[in-house]
Amino acid sequence: MRYDPDKGHEAKKWLALDEGERIDLVRRYHRRAGIKVPRLLVHSALHATVETQIAMGSALFVRHLMGCVGTGSAATMRFTRSRLFLRGR
């Protein structure tokens, strides 16, 4: 599986991976994209946790993301739309 947050992924495939694989996919994406963040491993772990919450369909988490969309953040809107679309919401 190749991870790209702008393209999304299928929830079932994501959840079938173990936590280490998810973190590694996110870490590799950031390196491929040339995105520099301090503490890449910590950032990737948090990023993978967010993706997992979305894939699991955490209602509270999804509601929070939808609230963020209302603030007009372009990055959050793109992120939320791509994730919820793949979950069929």
PDB file of N, CA and C in Angstrom:
ATOM      1  N   MET A   1       0.848  -1.180   0.000  1.00  0.00           N
ATOM      2  CA  MET A   1       0.000   0.000   0.000  1.00  0.00           C
ATOM      3  C   MET A   1       0.893   1.242   0.000  1.00  0.00           C
ATOM      4  N   ARG A   2       0.512   2.223  -0.787  1.00  0.00           N
ATOM      5  CA  ARG A   2       1.231   3.506  -0.827  1.00  0.00           C
ATOM      6  C   ARG A   2       0.289   4.568  -0.294  1.00  0.00           C
ATOM      7  N   TYR A   3       0.738   5.318   0.680  1.00  0.00           N
ATOM      8  CA  TYR A   3      -0.094   6.313   1.345  1.00  0.00           C
ATOM      9  C   TYR A   3       0.074   7.688   0.728  1.00  0.00           C
ATOM     10  N   ASP A   4      -1.047   8.364   0.467  1.00  0.00           N
ATOM     11  CA  ASP A   4      -1.064   9.751   0.013  1.00  0.00           C
ATOM     12  C   ASP A   4      -2.300  10.395   0.612  1.00  0.00           C
ATOM     13  N   PRO A   5      -2.147  11.337   1.546  1.00  0.00           N
ATOM     14  CA  PRO A   5      -3.309  11.922   2.216  1.00  0.00           C
ATOM     15  C   PRO A   5      -4.227  12.698   1.280  1.00  0.00           C
ATOM     16  N   ASP A   6      -3.723  13.164   0.146  1.00  0.00           N
ATOM     17  CA  ASP A   6      -4.573  13.888  -0.793  1.00  0.00           C
ATOM     18  C   ASP A   6      -5.435  12.948  -1.626  1.00  0.00           C
ATOM     19  N   LYS A   7      -5.020  11.696  -1.752  1.00  0.00           N
ATOM     20  CA  LYS A   7      -5.790  10.723  -2.524  1.00  0.00           C
ATOM     21  C   LYS A   7      -6.637   9.825  -1.633  1.00  0.00           C
ATOM     22  N   GLY A   8      -6.239   9.698  -0.384  1.00  0.00           N
ATOM     23  CA  GLY A   8      -6.990   8.863   0.539  1.00  0.00           C
ATOM     24  C   GLY A   8      -6.666   7.391   0.371  1.00  0.00           C
ATOM     25  N   HIS A   9      -7.406   6.589   1.074  1.00  0.00           N
ATOM     26  CA  HIS A   9      -7.206   5.145   1.054  1.00  0.00           C
ATOM     27  C   HIS A   9      -8.471   4.471   1.548  1.00  0.00           C
ATOM     28  N   GLU A  10      -8.570   3.192   1.327  1.00  0.00           N
ATOM     29  CA  GLU A  10      -9.732   2.449   1.802  1.00  0.00           C
ATOM     30  C   GLU A  10      -9.562   2.150   3.287  1.00  0.00           C
ATOM     31  N   ALA A  11     -10.613   2.408   4.050  1.00  0.00           N
ATOM     32  CA  ALA A  11     -10.564   2.217   5.500  1.00  0.00           C
ATOM     33  C   ALA A  11     -10.187   0.776   5.866  1.00  0.00           C
ATOM     34  N   LYS A  12     -10.751  -0.201   5.182  1.00  0.00           N
ATOM     35  CA  LYS A  12     -10.471  -1.605   5.517  1.00  0.00           C
ATOM     36  C   LYS A  12      -8.996  -1.947   5.334  1.00  0.00           C
ATOM     37  N   LYS A  13      -8.402  -1.456   4.265  1.00  0.00           N
ATOM     38  CA  LYS A  13      -6.986  -1.731   4.015  1.00  0.00           C
ATOM     39  C   LYS A  13      -6.117  -1.068   5.084  1.00  0.00           C
ATOM     40  N   TRP A  14      -6.461   0.166   5.440  1.00  0.00           N
ATOM     41  CA  TRP A  14      -5.695   0.887   6.456  1.00  0.00           C
ATOM     42  C   TRP A  14      -5.765   0.157   7.797  1.00  0.00           C
ATOM     43  N   LEU A  15      -6.957  -0.256   8.181  1.00  0.00           N
ATOM     44  CA  LEU A  15      -7.139  -0.913   9.471  1.00  0.00           C
ATOM     45  C   LEU A  15      -6.521  -2.311   9.504  1.00  0.00           C
ATOM     46  N   ALA A  16      -6.309  -2.919   8.350  1.00  0.00           N
ATOM     47  CA  ALA A  16      -5.691  -4.242   8.295  1.00  0.00           C
ATOM     48  C   ALA A  16      -4.187  -4.176   8.595  1.00  0.00           C
ATOM     49  N   LEU A  17      -3.605  -2.986   8.463  1.00  0.00           N
ATOM     50  CA  LEU A  17      -2.179  -2.811   8.756  1.00  0.00           C
ATOM     51  C   LEU A  17      -1.963  -2.694  10.256  1.00  0.00           C
ATOM     52  N   ASP A  18      -0.781  -3.113  10.721  1.00  0.00           N
ATOM     53  CA  ASP A  18      -0.505  -2.887  12.140  1.00  0.00           C
ATOM     54  C   ASP A  18      -0.014  -1.449  12.311  1.00  0.00           C
ATOM     55  N   GLU A  19       0.032  -0.998  13.546  1.00  0.00           N
ATOM     56  CA  GLU A  19       0.356   0.399  13.832  1.00  0.00           C
ATOM     57  C   GLU A  19       1.715   0.815  13.271  1.00  0.00           C
ATOM     58  N   GLY A  20       2.700  -0.050  13.383  1.00  0.00           N
ATOM     59  CA  GLY A  20       4.026   0.256  12.860  1.00  0.00           C
ATOM     60  C   GLY A  20       4.029   0.466  11.353  1.00  0.00           C
ATOM     61  N   GLU A  21       3.251  -0.354  10.642  1.00  0.00           N
ATOM     62  CA  GLU A  21       3.152  -0.207   9.182  1.00  0.00           C
ATOM     63  C   GLU A  21       2.490   1.114   8.812  1.00  0.00           C
ATOM     64  N   ARG A  22       1.458   1.491   9.550  1.00  0.00           N
ATOM     65  CA  ARG A  22       0.765   2.760   9.281  1.00  0.00           C
ATOM     66  C   ARG A  22       1.720   3.935   9.468  1.00  0.00           C
ATOM     67  N   ILE A  23       2.446   3.915  10.572  1.00  0.00           N
ATOM     68  CA  ILE A  23       3.390   4.996  10.861  1.00  0.00           C
ATOM     69  C   ILE A  23       4.463   5.049   9.779  1.00  0.00           C
ATOM     70  N   ASP A  24       4.956   3.909   9.363  1.00  0.00           N
ATOM     71  CA  ASP A  24       5.985   3.862   8.329  1.00  0.00           C
ATOM     72  C   ASP A  24       5.470   4.406   7.003  1.00  0.00           C
ATOM     73  N   LEU A  25       4.239   4.092   6.643  1.00  0.00           N
ATOM     74  CA  LEU A  25       3.657   4.618   5.406  1.00  0.00           C
ATOM     75  C   LEU A  25       3.586   6.137   5.439  1.00  0.00           C
ATOM     76  N   VAL A  26       3.153   6.688   6.566  1.00  0.00           N
ATOM     77  CA  VAL A  26       3.051   8.144   6.695  1.00  0.00           C
ATOM     78  C   VAL A  26       4.446   8.774   6.642  1.00  0.00           C
ATOM     79  N   ARG A  27       5.397   8.169   7.345  1.00  0.00           N
ATOM     80  CA  ARG A  27       6.770   8.672   7.355  1.00  0.00           C
ATOM     81  C   ARG A  27       7.353   8.677   5.944  1.00  0.00           C
ATOM     82  N   ARG A  28       7.156   7.592   5.210  1.00  0.00           N
ATOM     83  CA  ARG A  28       7.671   7.510   3.837  1.00  0.00           C
ATOM     84  C   ARG A  28       7.008   8.539   2.922  1.00  0.00           C
ATOM     85  N   TYR A  29       5.708   8.772   3.131  1.00  0.00           N
ATOM     86  CA  TYR A  29       5.009   9.785   2.330  1.00  0.00           C
ATOM     87  C   TYR A  29       5.677  11.155   2.520  1.00  0.00           C
ATOM     88  N   HIS A  30       5.921  11.529   3.775  1.00  0.00           N
ATOM     89  CA  HIS A  30       6.523  12.833   4.046  1.00  0.00           C
ATOM     90  C   HIS A  30       7.909  12.951   3.407  1.00  0.00           C
ATOM     91  N   ARG A  31       8.671  11.902   3.461  1.00  0.00           N
ATOM     92  CA  ARG A  31      10.001  11.920   2.836  1.00  0.00           C
ATOM     93  C   ARG A  31       9.891  12.041   1.315  1.00  0.00           C
ATOM     94  N   ARG A  32       8.984  11.252   0.722  1.00  0.00           N
ATOM     95  CA  ARG A  32       8.775  11.294  -0.736  1.00  0.00           C
ATOM     96  C   ARG A  32       8.346  12.684  -1.185  1.00  0.00           C
ATOM     97  N   ALA A  33       7.457  13.297  -0.419  1.00  0.00           N
ATOM     98  CA  ALA A  33       6.906  14.603  -0.775  1.00  0.00           C
ATOM     99  C   ALA A  33       7.854  15.749  -0.427  1.00  0.00           C
ATOM    100  N   GLY A  34       8.946  15.439   0.266  1.00  0.00           N
ATOM    101  CA  GLY A  34       9.894  16.476   0.635  1.00  0.00           C
ATOM    102  C   GLY A  34       9.383  17.397   1.740  1.00  0.00           C
ATOM    103  N   ILE A  35       8.456  16.892   2.532  1.00  0.00           N
ATOM    104  CA  ILE A  35       7.884  17.679   3.624  1.00  0.00           C
ATOM    105  C   ILE A  35       8.775  17.528   4.846  1.00  0.00           C
ATOM    106  N   LYS A  36       9.284  18.641   5.310  1.00  0.00           N
ATOM    107  CA  LYS A  36      10.172  18.639   6.474  1.00  0.00           C
ATOM    108  C   LYS A  36       9.363  18.994   7.717  1.00  0.00           C
ATOM    109  N   VAL A  37       9.407  18.127   8.694  1.00  0.00           N
ATOM    110  CA  VAL A  37       8.765  18.403   9.978  1.00  0.00           C
ATOM    111  C   VAL A  37       9.744  18.023  11.084  1.00  0.00           C
ATOM    112  N   PRO A  38       9.722  18.783  12.188  1.00  0.00           N
ATOM    113  CA  PRO A  38      10.565  18.361  13.298  1.00  0.00           C
ATOM    114  C   PRO A  38      10.013  17.066  13.883  1.00  0.00           C
ATOM    115  N   ARG A  39      10.876  16.196  14.317  1.00  0.00           N
ATOM    116  CA  ARG A  39      10.461  14.932  14.931  1.00  0.00           C
ATOM    117  C   ARG A  39       9.520  14.142  14.014  1.00  0.00           C
ATOM    118  N   LEU A  40      10.038  13.749  12.884  1.00  0.00           N
ATOM    119  CA  LEU A  40       9.234  13.059  11.865  1.00  0.00           C
ATOM    120  C   LEU A  40       8.516  11.831  12.409  1.00  0.00           C
ATOM    121  N   LEU A  41       9.170  11.055  13.253  1.00  0.00           N
ATOM    122  CA  LEU A  41       8.527   9.850  13.778  1.00  0.00           C
ATOM    123  C   LEU A  41       7.316  10.196  14.645  1.00  0.00           C
ATOM    124  N   VAL A  42       7.458  11.196  15.500  1.00  0.00           N
ATOM    125  CA  VAL A  42       6.338  11.616  16.356  1.00  0.00           C
ATOM    126  C   VAL A  42       5.206  12.169  15.493  1.00  0.00           C
ATOM    127  N   HIS A  43       5.557  13.007  14.526  1.00  0.00           N
ATOM    128  CA  HIS A  43       4.555  13.571  13.616  1.00  0.00           C
ATOM    129  C   HIS A  43       3.818  12.457  12.866  1.00  0.00           C
ATOM    130  N   SER A  44       4.572  11.484  12.380  1.00  0.00           N
ATOM    131  CA  SER A  44       3.981  10.376  11.620  1.00  0.00           C
ATOM    132  C   SER A  44       3.059   9.534  12.490  1.00  0.00           C
ATOM    133  N   ALA A  45       3.447   9.317  13.737  1.00  0.00           N
ATOM    134  CA  ALA A  45       2.607   8.541  14.657  1.00  0.00           C
ATOM    135  C   ALA A  45       1.287   9.260  14.914  1.00  0.00           C
ATOM    136  N   LEU A  46       1.340  10.569  15.122  1.00  0.00           N
ATOM    137  CA  LEU A  46       0.103  11.331  15.340  1.00  0.00           C
ATOM    138  C   LEU A  46      -0.754  11.347  14.080  1.00  0.00           C
ATOM    139  N   HIS A  47      -0.111  11.508  12.950  1.00  0.00           N
ATOM    140  CA  HIS A  47      -0.808  11.511  11.663  1.00  0.00           C
ATOM    141  C   HIS A  47      -1.509  10.163  11.440  1.00  0.00           C
ATOM    142  N   ALA A  48      -0.801   9.090  11.722  1.00  0.00           N
ATOM    143  CA  ALA A  48      -1.379   7.749  11.556  1.00  0.00           C
ATOM    144  C   ALA A  48      -2.551   7.538  12.516  1.00  0.00           C
ATOM    145  N   THR A  49      -2.452   8.097  13.716  1.00  0.00           N
ATOM    146  CA  THR A  49      -3.548   7.990  14.688  1.00  0.00           C
ATOM    147  C   THR A  49      -4.803   8.690  14.170  1.00  0.00           C
ATOM    148  N   VAL A  50      -4.636   9.857  13.590  1.00  0.00           N
ATOM    149  CA  VAL A  50      -5.771  10.596  13.014  1.00  0.00           C
ATOM    150  C   VAL A  50      -6.397   9.765  11.899  1.00  0.00           C
ATOM    151  N   GLU A  51      -5.571   9.235  11.005  1.00  0.00           N
ATOM    152  CA  GLU A  51      -6.085   8.415   9.905  1.00  0.00           C
ATOM    153  C   GLU A  51      -6.854   7.202  10.436  1.00  0.00           C
ATOM    154  N   THR A  52      -6.354   6.600  11.497  1.00  0.00           N
ATOM    155  CA  THR A  52      -7.009   5.428  12.078  1.00  0.00           C
ATOM    156  C   THR A  52      -8.354   5.801  12.668  1.00  0.00           C
ATOM    157  N   GLN A  53      -8.432   6.930  13.371  1.00  0.00           N
ATOM    158  CA  GLN A  53      -9.704   7.387  13.942  1.00  0.00           C
ATOM    159  C   GLN A  53     -10.735   7.605  12.835  1.00  0.00           C
ATOM    160  N   ILE A  54     -10.300   8.197  11.748  1.00  0.00           N
ATOM    161  CA  ILE A  54     -11.214   8.424  10.622  1.00  0.00           C
ATOM    162  C   ILE A  54     -11.646   7.098  10.016  1.00  0.00           C
ATOM    163  N   ALA A  55     -10.693   6.200   9.807  1.00  0.00           N
ATOM    164  CA  ALA A  55     -11.010   4.891   9.213  1.00  0.00           C
ATOM    165  C   ALA A  55     -11.971   4.103  10.091  1.00  0.00           C
ATOM    166  N   MET A  56     -11.842   4.267  11.413  1.00  0.00           N
ATOM    167  CA  MET A  56     -12.734   3.569  12.339  1.00  0.00           C
ATOM    168  C   MET A  56     -14.109   4.227  12.407  1.00  0.00           C
ATOM    169  N   GLY A  57     -14.214   5.420  11.841  1.00  0.00           N
ATOM    170  CA  GLY A  57     -15.503   6.108  11.820  1.00  0.00           C
ATOM    171  C   GLY A  57     -15.881   6.693  13.162  1.00  0.00           C
ATOM    172  N   SER A  58     -14.903   7.091  13.941  1.00  0.00           N
ATOM    173  CA  SER A  58     -15.175   7.699  15.234  1.00  0.00           C
ATOM    174  C   SER A  58     -16.081   8.906  15.034  1.00  0.00           C
ATOM    175  N   ALA A  59     -17.336   8.780  15.450  1.00  0.00           N
ATOM    176  CA  ALA A  59     -18.334   9.826  15.216  1.00  0.00           C
ATOM    177  C   ALA A  59     -17.917  11.158  15.819  1.00  0.00           C
ATOM    178  N   LEU A  60     -17.418  11.149  17.045  1.00  0.00           N
ATOM    179  CA  LEU A  60     -17.000  12.388  17.697  1.00  0.00           C
ATOM    180  C   LEU A  60     -15.859  13.036  16.921  1.00  0.00           C
ATOM    181  N   PHE A  61     -14.903  12.235  16.490  1.00  0.00           N
ATOM    182  CA  PHE A  61     -13.759  12.754  15.758  1.00  0.00           C
ATOM    183  C   PHE A  61     -14.194  13.341  14.416  1.00  0.00           C
ATOM    184  N   VAL A  62     -15.061  12.626  13.706  1.00  0.00           N
ATOM    185  CA  VAL A  62     -15.527  13.104  12.404  1.00  0.00           C
ATOM    186  C   VAL A  62     -16.317  14.402  12.585  1.00  0.00           C
ATOM    187  N   ARG A  63     -17.152  14.484  13.629  1.00  0.00           N
ATOM    188  CA  ARG A  63     -17.894  15.715  13.895  1.00  0.00           C
ATOM    189  C   ARG A  63     -16.937  16.874  14.154  1.00  0.00           C
ATOM    190  N   HIS A  64     -15.872  16.615  14.894  1.00  0.00           N
ATOM    191  CA  HIS A  64     -14.885  17.654  15.157  1.00  0.00           C
ATOM    192  C   HIS A  64     -14.243  18.133  13.852  1.00  0.00           C
ATOM    193  N   LEU A  65     -13.878  17.205  12.979  1.00  0.00           N
ATOM    194  CA  LEU A  65     -13.295  17.594  11.697  1.00  0.00           C
ATOM    195  C   LEU A  65     -14.268  18.428  10.882  1.00  0.00           C
ATOM    196  N   MET A  66     -15.522  18.036  10.900  1.00  0.00           N
ATOM    197  CA  MET A  66     -16.515  18.801  10.159  1.00  0.00           C
ATOM    198  C   MET A  66     -16.641  20.208  10.735  1.00  0.00           C
ATOM    199  N   GLY A  67     -16.488  20.342  12.044  1.00  0.00           N
ATOM    200  CA  GLY A  67     -16.490  21.657  12.671  1.00  0.00           C
ATOM    201  C   GLY A  67     -15.312  22.489  12.199  1.00  0.00           C
ATOM    202  N   CYS A  68     -14.165  21.839  12.020  1.00  0.00           N
ATOM    203  CA  CYS A  68     -12.976  22.538  11.525  1.00  0.00           C
ATOM    204  C   CYS A  68     -13.205  23.042  10.110  1.00  0.00           C
ATOM    205  N   VAL A  69     -13.944  22.275   9.321  1.00  0.00           N
ATOM    206  CA  VAL A  69     -14.232  22.688   7.952  1.00  0.00           C
ATOM    207  C   VAL A  69     -14.994  24.007   7.975  1.00  0.00           C
ATOM    208  N   GLY A  70     -15.881  24.155   8.952  1.00  0.00           N
ATOM    209  CA  GLY A  70     -16.656  25.382   9.074  1.00  0.00           C
ATOM    210  C   GLY A  70     -15.809  26.609   9.349  1.00  0.00           C
ATOM    211  N   THR A  71     -14.581  26.429   9.820  1.00  0.00           N
ATOM    212  CA  THR A  71     -13.701  27.570  10.087  1.00  0.00           C
ATOM    213  C   THR A  71     -13.064  28.090   8.806  1.00  0.00           C
ATOM    214  N   GLY A  72     -13.175  27.328   7.724  1.00  0.00           N
ATOM    215  CA  GLY A  72     -12.658  27.784   6.442  1.00  0.00           C
ATOM    216  C   GLY A  72     -11.213  27.412   6.166  1.00  0.00           C
ATOM    217  N   SER A  73     -10.643  26.535   6.943  1.00  0.00           N
ATOM    218  CA  SER A  73      -9.260  26.123   6.714  1.00  0.00           C
ATOM    219  C   SER A  73      -9.200  25.260   5.455  1.00  0.00           C
ATOM    220  N   ALA A  74      -8.504  25.744   4.437  1.00  0.00           N
ATOM    221  CA  ALA A  74      -8.444  25.018   3.160  1.00  0.00           C
ATOM    222  C   ALA A  74      -7.813  23.648   3.328  1.00  0.00           C
ATOM    223  N   ALA A  75      -6.735  23.558   4.094  1.00  0.00           N
ATOM    224  CA  ALA A  75      -6.072  22.265   4.287  1.00  0.00           C
ATOM    225  C   ALA A  75      -6.989  21.295   5.001  1.00  0.00           C
ATOM    226  N   THR A  76      -7.687  21.764   6.017  1.00  0.00           N
ATOM    227  CA  THR A  76      -8.607  20.890   6.761  1.00  0.00           C
ATOM    228  C   THR A  76      -9.757  20.462   5.878  1.00  0.00           C
ATOM    229  N   MET A  77     -10.267  21.382   5.055  1.00  0.00           N
ATOM    230  CA  MET A  77     -11.384  21.036   4.174  1.00  0.00           C
ATOM    231  C   MET A  77     -10.969  19.957   3.191  1.00  0.00           C
ATOM    232  N   ARG A  78      -9.792  20.105   2.570  1.00  0.00           N
ATOM    233  CA  ARG A  78      -9.324  19.107   1.611  1.00  0.00           C
ATOM    234  C   ARG A  78      -9.130  17.765   2.293  1.00  0.00           C
ATOM    235  N   PHE A  79      -8.490  17.778   3.457  1.00  0.00           N
ATOM    236  CA  PHE A  79      -8.234  16.574   4.237  1.00  0.00           C
ATOM    237  C   PHE A  79      -9.544  15.877   4.595  1.00  0.00           C
ATOM    238  N   THR A  80     -10.499  16.632   5.106  1.00  0.00           N
ATOM    239  CA  THR A  80     -11.770  16.058   5.552  1.00  0.00           C
ATOM    240  C   THR A  80     -12.554  15.486   4.382  1.00  0.00           C
ATOM    241  N   ARG A  81     -12.651  16.223   3.304  1.00  0.00           N
ATOM    242  CA  ARG A  81     -13.412  15.740   2.155  1.00  0.00           C
ATOM    243  C   ARG A  81     -12.846  14.436   1.615  1.00  0.00           C
ATOM    244  N   SER A  82     -11.535  14.351   1.491  1.00  0.00           N
ATOM    245  CA  SER A  82     -10.942  13.141   0.921  1.00  0.00           C
ATOM    246  C   SER A  82     -11.168  11.951   1.843  1.00  0.00           C
ATOM    247  N   ARG A  83     -11.058  12.134   3.149  1.00  0.00           N
ATOM    248  CA  ARG A  83     -11.243  11.039   4.093  1.00  0.00           C
ATOM    249  C   ARG A  83     -12.696  10.579   4.166  1.00  0.00           C
ATOM    250  N   LEU A  84     -13.620  11.521   4.282  1.00  0.00           N
ATOM    251  CA  LEU A  84     -15.018  11.142   4.436  1.00  0.00           C
ATOM    252  C   LEU A  84     -15.575  10.546   3.154  1.00  0.00           C
ATOM    253  N   PHE A  85     -15.087  11.011   2.007  1.00  0.00           N
ATOM    254  CA  PHE A  85     -15.532  10.463   0.738  1.00  0.00           C
ATOM    255  C   PHE A  85     -15.206   8.969   0.672  1.00  0.00           C
ATOM    256  N   LEU A  86     -14.016   8.588   1.070  1.00  0.00           N
ATOM    257  CA  LEU A  86     -13.626   7.185   0.989  1.00  0.00           C
ATOM    258  C   LEU A  86     -14.360   6.334   2.010  1.00  0.00           C
ATOM    259  N   ARG A  87     -14.856   6.948   3.074  1.00  0.00           N
ATOM    260  CA  ARG A  87     -15.627   6.213   4.077  1.00  0.00           C
ATOM    261  C   ARG A  87     -17.099   6.150   3.672  1.00  0.00           C
ATOM    262  N   GLY A  88     -17.466   6.813   2.579  1.00  0.00           N
ATOM    263  CA  GLY A  88     -18.842   6.756   2.095  1.00  0.00           C
ATOM    264  C   GLY A  88     -19.781   7.665   2.846  1.00  0.00           C
ATOM    265  N   ARG A  89     -19.264   8.711   3.482  1.00  0.00           N
ATOM    266  CA  ARG A  89     -20.119   9.651   4.224  1.00  0.00           C
ATOM    267  C   ARG A  89     -20.483  10.823   3.360  1.00  0.00           C
TER     268      ARG A  89
END
